[in-house]
Amino acid sequence: MLLEFHATFNLHRDVMPWVLSQGAPDAIEKCSRTLRIINVERNENVLYTWKGREGFTNVGLYDPLTKQNEMLYSFDREVNIVSCSVNNEKTLLALSYCNPMCETQSRALSPVSRYLALIIEIKPTNNVRVLKAVDSSLRVQFLYPVEDVHAYKYESHLLIVSEEKYIEQFHVTVGYEDGNRVVMKTSGLIPKDRIAEDFVWAQWDMTDQRLFYVIPKHSSCVLHCIQFYPEGTFNYVFEVPLEIYFVAEGVSLINLGYEPPEDRERGKPTFPNLQVFTNKTGGLCLFYYQPPKPLQELTYVVAFLHKGCSKTFKVSPAIEDSQQLKNLSFINIDGYVAVYLPDHFLHLINTRYPDLMCYHLFLAGGNARISGVCSDCPLQSVLKTFVIEHCTGILFSVSVNQAQLLKFLTESRLDCERLAGLHCFLLHLDHQPHWETLIIEWICESLSTCTTFDPIQEFIIASLHKSLSLETVYLDKLLPYTSVPSWNKNIDGVTCTTDITDMPILKIGKFKGSWEKFHSELEYMKLAQQSFIYSNNLQRRDWCKLISQVDTNEKRNYVYQRNVLDNAKRVLLNMNTGKYDKRIVPLNQEDDYEQKDLMGLMMVKLKDHLSQHLHHVGKNKIDKFVLDFVSKQLDLVCQMLEVVWRKHALDPGVLCVDGSGKTSEYFAFHVMCRISEATSRMCMPLPPGFQTLHLVLAVRCLPLGNFLHYIDNGALPLTEAFVIKLLKELDDSEENEKLKCSIIIRLPENICEKVHHLWDHASSNNYIAMKYVKKLLFRLHRREVISQSVTGRSPLYINFLPLNYLILMLSEVEDRALNPFEEDNIDAAFLEEIALKQTSVLLNLQKC
């Protein structure tokens, strides 16, 4: 039950009590039998019809916002309504019906047309005008403004679709009299436009006011699209050839009225199940399914028109009755389309990122069941995330059940299922703090079970893409959306083959809204051979160069270095600290020059990358985006640590290096190891204090040998803050002295100079003395050394010539003697003592 169906409208629950209250208690059975949905408008208003007392046929409307019903029109006789629509202001009603006189007479003797299309004034004069009188079925549909505004309330625009294979648009002008009384102003024939003709299939997209239709051409078909606008204008947007064949006569109409199942089946040819779905990121997909005549494997094709490819999926469900295949449904969930065959399988197809098979979820058996849905009739998508069940008269809103998805993730044993579920959770669902916490907990507990992908990397990359990539057109093409570069294996239960298809031919020059995003998808596909995706590896070489310059004291480019550090400061100030005012993770603000270099370098590289491709975006906007991108990375790491700390009730005492770690600290240390490993592979910075906290947990949790092994292999980079804490908080017991000495000898040069004066120990004294001697000897020019009698030059004569010569040289340049732990001056006597001790150690005369 991964999909959650919520009944937003139910005929028998929301309408039947009101119908019975209209004074027809003696017609309960007839009302119940004839009550059915005939249309769902863009504002989710539901139009329905029923036959009541004395043979009246009624049209009613249910408003989901007010949860109120109202009568729109009533015929004083029984008529079979085929289609119905009401305009946005609810002042005009259009409907088509089968003339009842033709039901009792033969077609040859019938004196009147079989089908009529009417437009009716319903506020309040009920003036009726006939728009069409023909012998083929008609469908009517008012256009709705994409935005719910009343700028065009004096003109309504109506589509009439005929099964004689033409589509017309009528322009109806209305006026207001006596306050709210509406009358049609147009006298004579109502102006109309011929929109399309000779089509065999048409689908109305109520949400975005688009019409898709297919026209046969030679041995294939061509899909066309028309975009309608509130003022009654329209544009032919695109056309694309399809390798689909319509062999049946007549037309197939989708979302243009809903006939009863018995009428739909009776005398109708069998058409392929063909539907078009769009999503808010510019994706446009065509789903095609032709039921096989003999019982064999079930095949359905998905043409990703925005990607220039199609995928053919094959499933082999255990089906005994071929009638069950007619119940296959396509359900739009915006970003996914579910292919659902009741009691057999549920296939969630990722329409936004269809490239990798590991992002499609295929469920069979108990996992595929959808509770509360009838398994004997197909579902029809009417609006985005809404489906209608004709046989019961229920309108469902559809969403992915986050609790069930998390349960599915927990119980999954295959990496492809885990990756698809995690991707769905991160990219396609609305994040709430509760669910974010649960998914992070799952990630931390599944680090060792996922072998083909890193869930931490997927969490960081997908979350960044989700939160930032929709800010401007083309941006989602420049940022990675996944940590998995490729996936060549099929998923269990379904096989897939991929083919290249023709790209749509655009008919318009200016693109707005979703069409602008669709155009960007097509433009990207034309240049698909180039790699536009930003990779952190772009900065790895430059970052390594910066670090090597620190280690070798190589002179840096001052302007470039200042730019890097300034960017790092901006990142740290922009981190979302407000969200974590009550944070419990002891991440102390500290200077970590390597991480600052990486932050600033990422800012520089990402700016260069985006500026190269986003020519239409201003510099300030790119700067703000890059700043948010890098800051968000650090925030995501902090968020993961917060979840771990809160779940395991870790207290600030973990920052004490003197003590042994608990089980919860071992878990936190393991998670931090995996975070450090994941970010290192992505060449991504860590938040300030992360590495120091990681080192403290390592000291508490690991034996000395393991701890030093982590340091030697680069898994635990030493930080100045950690070494200072270690030297200050630990006493000089034998065990602690061994730990300190092991750390001291592993310190990088830039930290050694800052921490040796904190520990009065032989190893620190040796370092101070040798550093000072090296410095003095470096400054001393050879020709300034004058050979003199040893006894005449120094009172510190010792019968050891190398030492005497050293003391002589130092005395030549020593002007004053100060405390060896202050500034840069060393007492000569102190040097003598250290040198003698060091010599004794080298001669194995004593231990260090």
PDB file of C-alpha atoms in Angstrom, residues 182-294:
ATOM      1  CA  VAL A 182     -26.456  36.908 -16.902  1.00  0.00           C
ATOM      2  CA  VAL A 183     -27.561  36.903 -20.526  1.00  0.00           C
ATOM      3  CA  MET A 184     -25.760  35.903 -23.709  1.00  0.00           C
ATOM      4  CA  LYS A 185     -25.065  39.008 -25.774  1.00  0.00           C
ATOM      5  CA  THR A 186     -24.224  37.317 -29.072  1.00  0.00           C
ATOM      6  CA  SER A 187     -27.141  37.262 -31.462  1.00  0.00           C
ATOM      7  CA  GLY A 188     -27.286  34.830 -34.331  1.00  0.00           C
ATOM      8  CA  LEU A 189     -24.413  32.405 -34.740  1.00  0.00           C
ATOM      9  CA  ILE A 190     -21.837  32.317 -31.961  1.00  0.00           C
ATOM     10  CA  PRO A 191     -18.297  32.938 -33.286  1.00  0.00           C
ATOM     11  CA  LYS A 192     -16.170  29.833 -33.463  1.00  0.00           C
ATOM     12  CA  ASP A 193     -12.772  28.577 -34.604  1.00  0.00           C
ATOM     13  CA  ARG A 194     -11.922  25.207 -36.098  1.00  0.00           C
ATOM     14  CA  ILE A 195      -9.127  23.864 -33.909  1.00  0.00           C
ATOM     15  CA  ALA A 196      -8.358  20.441 -35.333  1.00  0.00           C
ATOM     16  CA  GLU A 197      -9.786  17.764 -37.554  1.00  0.00           C
ATOM     17  CA  ASP A 198      -9.179  14.208 -38.784  1.00  0.00           C
ATOM     18  CA  PHE A 199      -7.889  13.096 -35.389  1.00  0.00           C
ATOM     19  CA  VAL A 200      -8.331   9.617 -33.934  1.00  0.00           C
ATOM     20  CA  TRP A 201      -7.453  10.323 -30.292  1.00  0.00           C
ATOM     21  CA  ALA A 202      -7.687  13.394 -28.066  1.00  0.00           C
ATOM     22  CA  GLN A 203      -6.938  14.147 -24.415  1.00  0.00           C
ATOM     23  CA  TRP A 204      -7.847  17.251 -22.481  1.00  0.00           C
ATOM     24  CA  ASP A 205      -5.370  18.420 -19.829  1.00  0.00           C
ATOM     25  CA  MET A 206      -7.635  20.263 -17.420  1.00  0.00           C
ATOM     26  CA  THR A 207      -4.875  21.476 -15.108  1.00  0.00           C
ATOM     27  CA  ASP A 208      -2.784  23.302 -17.699  1.00  0.00           C
ATOM     28  CA  GLN A 209      -5.531  23.892 -20.314  1.00  0.00           C
ATOM     29  CA  ARG A 210      -3.887  21.891 -23.072  1.00  0.00           C
ATOM     30  CA  LEU A 211      -5.305  19.688 -25.777  1.00  0.00           C
ATOM     31  CA  PHE A 212      -3.342  16.717 -27.109  1.00  0.00           C
ATOM     32  CA  TYR A 213      -4.554  14.907 -30.208  1.00  0.00           C
ATOM     33  CA  VAL A 214      -3.243  12.321 -32.652  1.00  0.00           C
ATOM     34  CA  ILE A 215      -3.625  12.478 -36.434  1.00  0.00           C
ATOM     35  CA  PRO A 216      -2.835   9.397 -38.557  1.00  0.00           C
ATOM     36  CA  LYS A 217      -0.153   9.954 -41.155  1.00  0.00           C
ATOM     37  CA  HIS A 218       0.775   7.182 -43.589  1.00  0.00           C
ATOM     38  CA  SER A 219       1.867   4.187 -41.513  1.00  0.00           C
ATOM     39  CA  SER A 220       2.326   6.083 -38.222  1.00  0.00           C
ATOM     40  CA  CYS A 221       0.756   8.914 -36.226  1.00  0.00           C
ATOM     41  CA  VAL A 222       1.636  12.448 -35.222  1.00  0.00           C
ATOM     42  CA  LEU A 223       0.936  13.818 -31.743  1.00  0.00           C
ATOM     43  CA  HIS A 224      -0.043  17.504 -31.649  1.00  0.00           C
ATOM     44  CA  CYS A 225      -0.477  19.853 -28.710  1.00  0.00           C
ATOM     45  CA  ILE A 226      -2.462  23.092 -28.403  1.00  0.00           C
ATOM     46  CA  GLN A 227      -2.106  25.502 -25.480  1.00  0.00           C
ATOM     47  CA  PHE A 228      -5.201  27.607 -24.657  1.00  0.00           C
ATOM     48  CA  TYR A 229      -5.129  30.959 -22.883  1.00  0.00           C
ATOM     49  CA  PRO A 230      -7.768  32.757 -20.762  1.00  0.00           C
ATOM     50  CA  GLU A 231      -8.597  35.376 -23.407  1.00  0.00           C
ATOM     51  CA  GLY A 232      -9.587  32.670 -25.891  1.00  0.00           C
ATOM     52  CA  THR A 233      -6.398  32.572 -27.923  1.00  0.00           C
ATOM     53  CA  PHE A 234      -4.392  29.438 -28.481  1.00  0.00           C
ATOM     54  CA  ASN A 235      -1.065  28.261 -29.890  1.00  0.00           C
ATOM     55  CA  TYR A 236       0.004  25.089 -31.624  1.00  0.00           C
ATOM     56  CA  VAL A 237       2.930  24.188 -29.391  1.00  0.00           C
ATOM     57  CA  PHE A 238       4.543  21.113 -30.895  1.00  0.00           C
ATOM     58  CA  GLU A 239       4.153  17.995 -32.971  1.00  0.00           C
ATOM     59  CA  VAL A 240       6.052  14.738 -32.769  1.00  0.00           C
ATOM     60  CA  PRO A 241       5.779  11.521 -34.829  1.00  0.00           C
ATOM     61  CA  LEU A 242       4.827   8.351 -32.971  1.00  0.00           C
ATOM     62  CA  GLU A 243       5.212   4.710 -33.856  1.00  0.00           C
ATOM     63  CA  ILE A 244       1.664   3.926 -32.742  1.00  0.00           C
ATOM     64  CA  TYR A 245      -1.104   2.544 -34.910  1.00  0.00           C
ATOM     65  CA  PHE A 246      -4.857   3.085 -34.597  1.00  0.00           C
ATOM     66  CA  VAL A 247      -6.635   0.396 -36.558  1.00  0.00           C
ATOM     67  CA  ALA A 248     -10.110   0.895 -35.078  1.00  0.00           C
ATOM     68  CA  GLU A 249     -12.601   3.320 -36.602  1.00  0.00           C
ATOM     69  CA  GLY A 250     -13.965   6.178 -34.581  1.00  0.00           C
ATOM     70  CA  VAL A 251     -12.159   8.281 -31.978  1.00  0.00           C
ATOM     71  CA  SER A 252     -10.923   7.819 -28.453  1.00  0.00           C
ATOM     72  CA  LEU A 253     -11.466  10.722 -26.031  1.00  0.00           C
ATOM     73  CA  ILE A 254      -9.720  11.095 -22.667  1.00  0.00           C
ATOM     74  CA  ASN A 255     -10.994  13.419 -19.912  1.00  0.00           C
ATOM     75  CA  LEU A 256     -13.776  14.829 -22.088  1.00  0.00           C
ATOM     76  CA  GLY A 257     -16.779  13.565 -20.180  1.00  0.00           C
ATOM     77  CA  TYR A 258     -17.220  10.220 -18.449  1.00  0.00           C
ATOM     78  CA  GLU A 259     -19.670   7.766 -19.874  1.00  0.00           C
ATOM     79  CA  PRO A 260     -21.069   4.952 -17.728  1.00  0.00           C
ATOM     80  CA  PRO A 261     -18.978   1.764 -17.967  1.00  0.00           C
ATOM     81  CA  GLU A 262     -21.831  -0.131 -19.621  1.00  0.00           C
ATOM     82  CA  ASP A 263     -22.235   2.548 -22.314  1.00  0.00           C
ATOM     83  CA  ARG A 264     -18.507   2.763 -22.830  1.00  0.00           C
ATOM     84  CA  GLU A 265     -18.213  -0.983 -23.468  1.00  0.00           C
ATOM     85  CA  ARG A 266     -21.326  -1.421 -25.593  1.00  0.00           C
ATOM     86  CA  GLY A 267     -20.687  -1.131 -29.324  1.00  0.00           C
ATOM     87  CA  LYS A 268     -17.371   0.642 -28.893  1.00  0.00           C
ATOM     88  CA  PRO A 269     -14.208  -0.444 -30.746  1.00  0.00           C
ATOM     89  CA  THR A 270     -11.149  -1.373 -28.703  1.00  0.00           C
ATOM     90  CA  PHE A 271      -8.628   1.456 -28.609  1.00  0.00           C
ATOM     91  CA  PRO A 272      -5.115   1.331 -27.226  1.00  0.00           C
ATOM     92  CA  ASN A 273      -4.724   2.838 -23.781  1.00  0.00           C
ATOM     93  CA  LEU A 274      -2.850   6.018 -24.628  1.00  0.00           C
ATOM     94  CA  GLN A 275      -2.353   8.908 -22.193  1.00  0.00           C
ATOM     95  CA  VAL A 276      -0.071  11.934 -21.891  1.00  0.00           C
ATOM     96  CA  PHE A 277       1.260  13.118 -18.552  1.00  0.00           C
ATOM     97  CA  THR A 278       3.203  16.240 -17.639  1.00  0.00           C
ATOM     98  CA  ASN A 279       5.034  17.382 -14.530  1.00  0.00           C
ATOM     99  CA  LYS A 280       5.956  20.770 -13.126  1.00  0.00           C
ATOM    100  CA  THR A 281       9.627  20.515 -14.141  1.00  0.00           C
ATOM    101  CA  GLY A 282       8.857  20.427 -17.875  1.00  0.00           C
ATOM    102  CA  GLY A 283       8.594  16.693 -18.327  1.00  0.00           C
ATOM    103  CA  LEU A 284       6.133  15.335 -20.888  1.00  0.00           C
ATOM    104  CA  CYS A 285       5.574  11.591 -21.255  1.00  0.00           C
ATOM    105  CA  LEU A 286       3.298   9.430 -23.359  1.00  0.00           C
ATOM    106  CA  PHE A 287       2.139   6.089 -21.932  1.00  0.00           C
ATOM    107  CA  TYR A 288       0.901   3.499 -24.398  1.00  0.00           C
ATOM    108  CA  TYR A 289      -0.594   0.076 -23.771  1.00  0.00           C
ATOM    109  CA  GLN A 290      -2.367  -2.274 -26.170  1.00  0.00           C
ATOM    110  CA  PRO A 291      -3.940  -5.308 -24.451  1.00  0.00           C
ATOM    111  CA  PRO A 292      -2.540  -8.511 -25.991  1.00  0.00           C
ATOM    112  CA  LYS A 293      -5.091 -10.844 -27.556  1.00  0.00           C
ATOM    113  CA  PRO A 294      -3.650 -14.126 -26.293  1.00  0.00           C
TER     114      PRO A 294
END
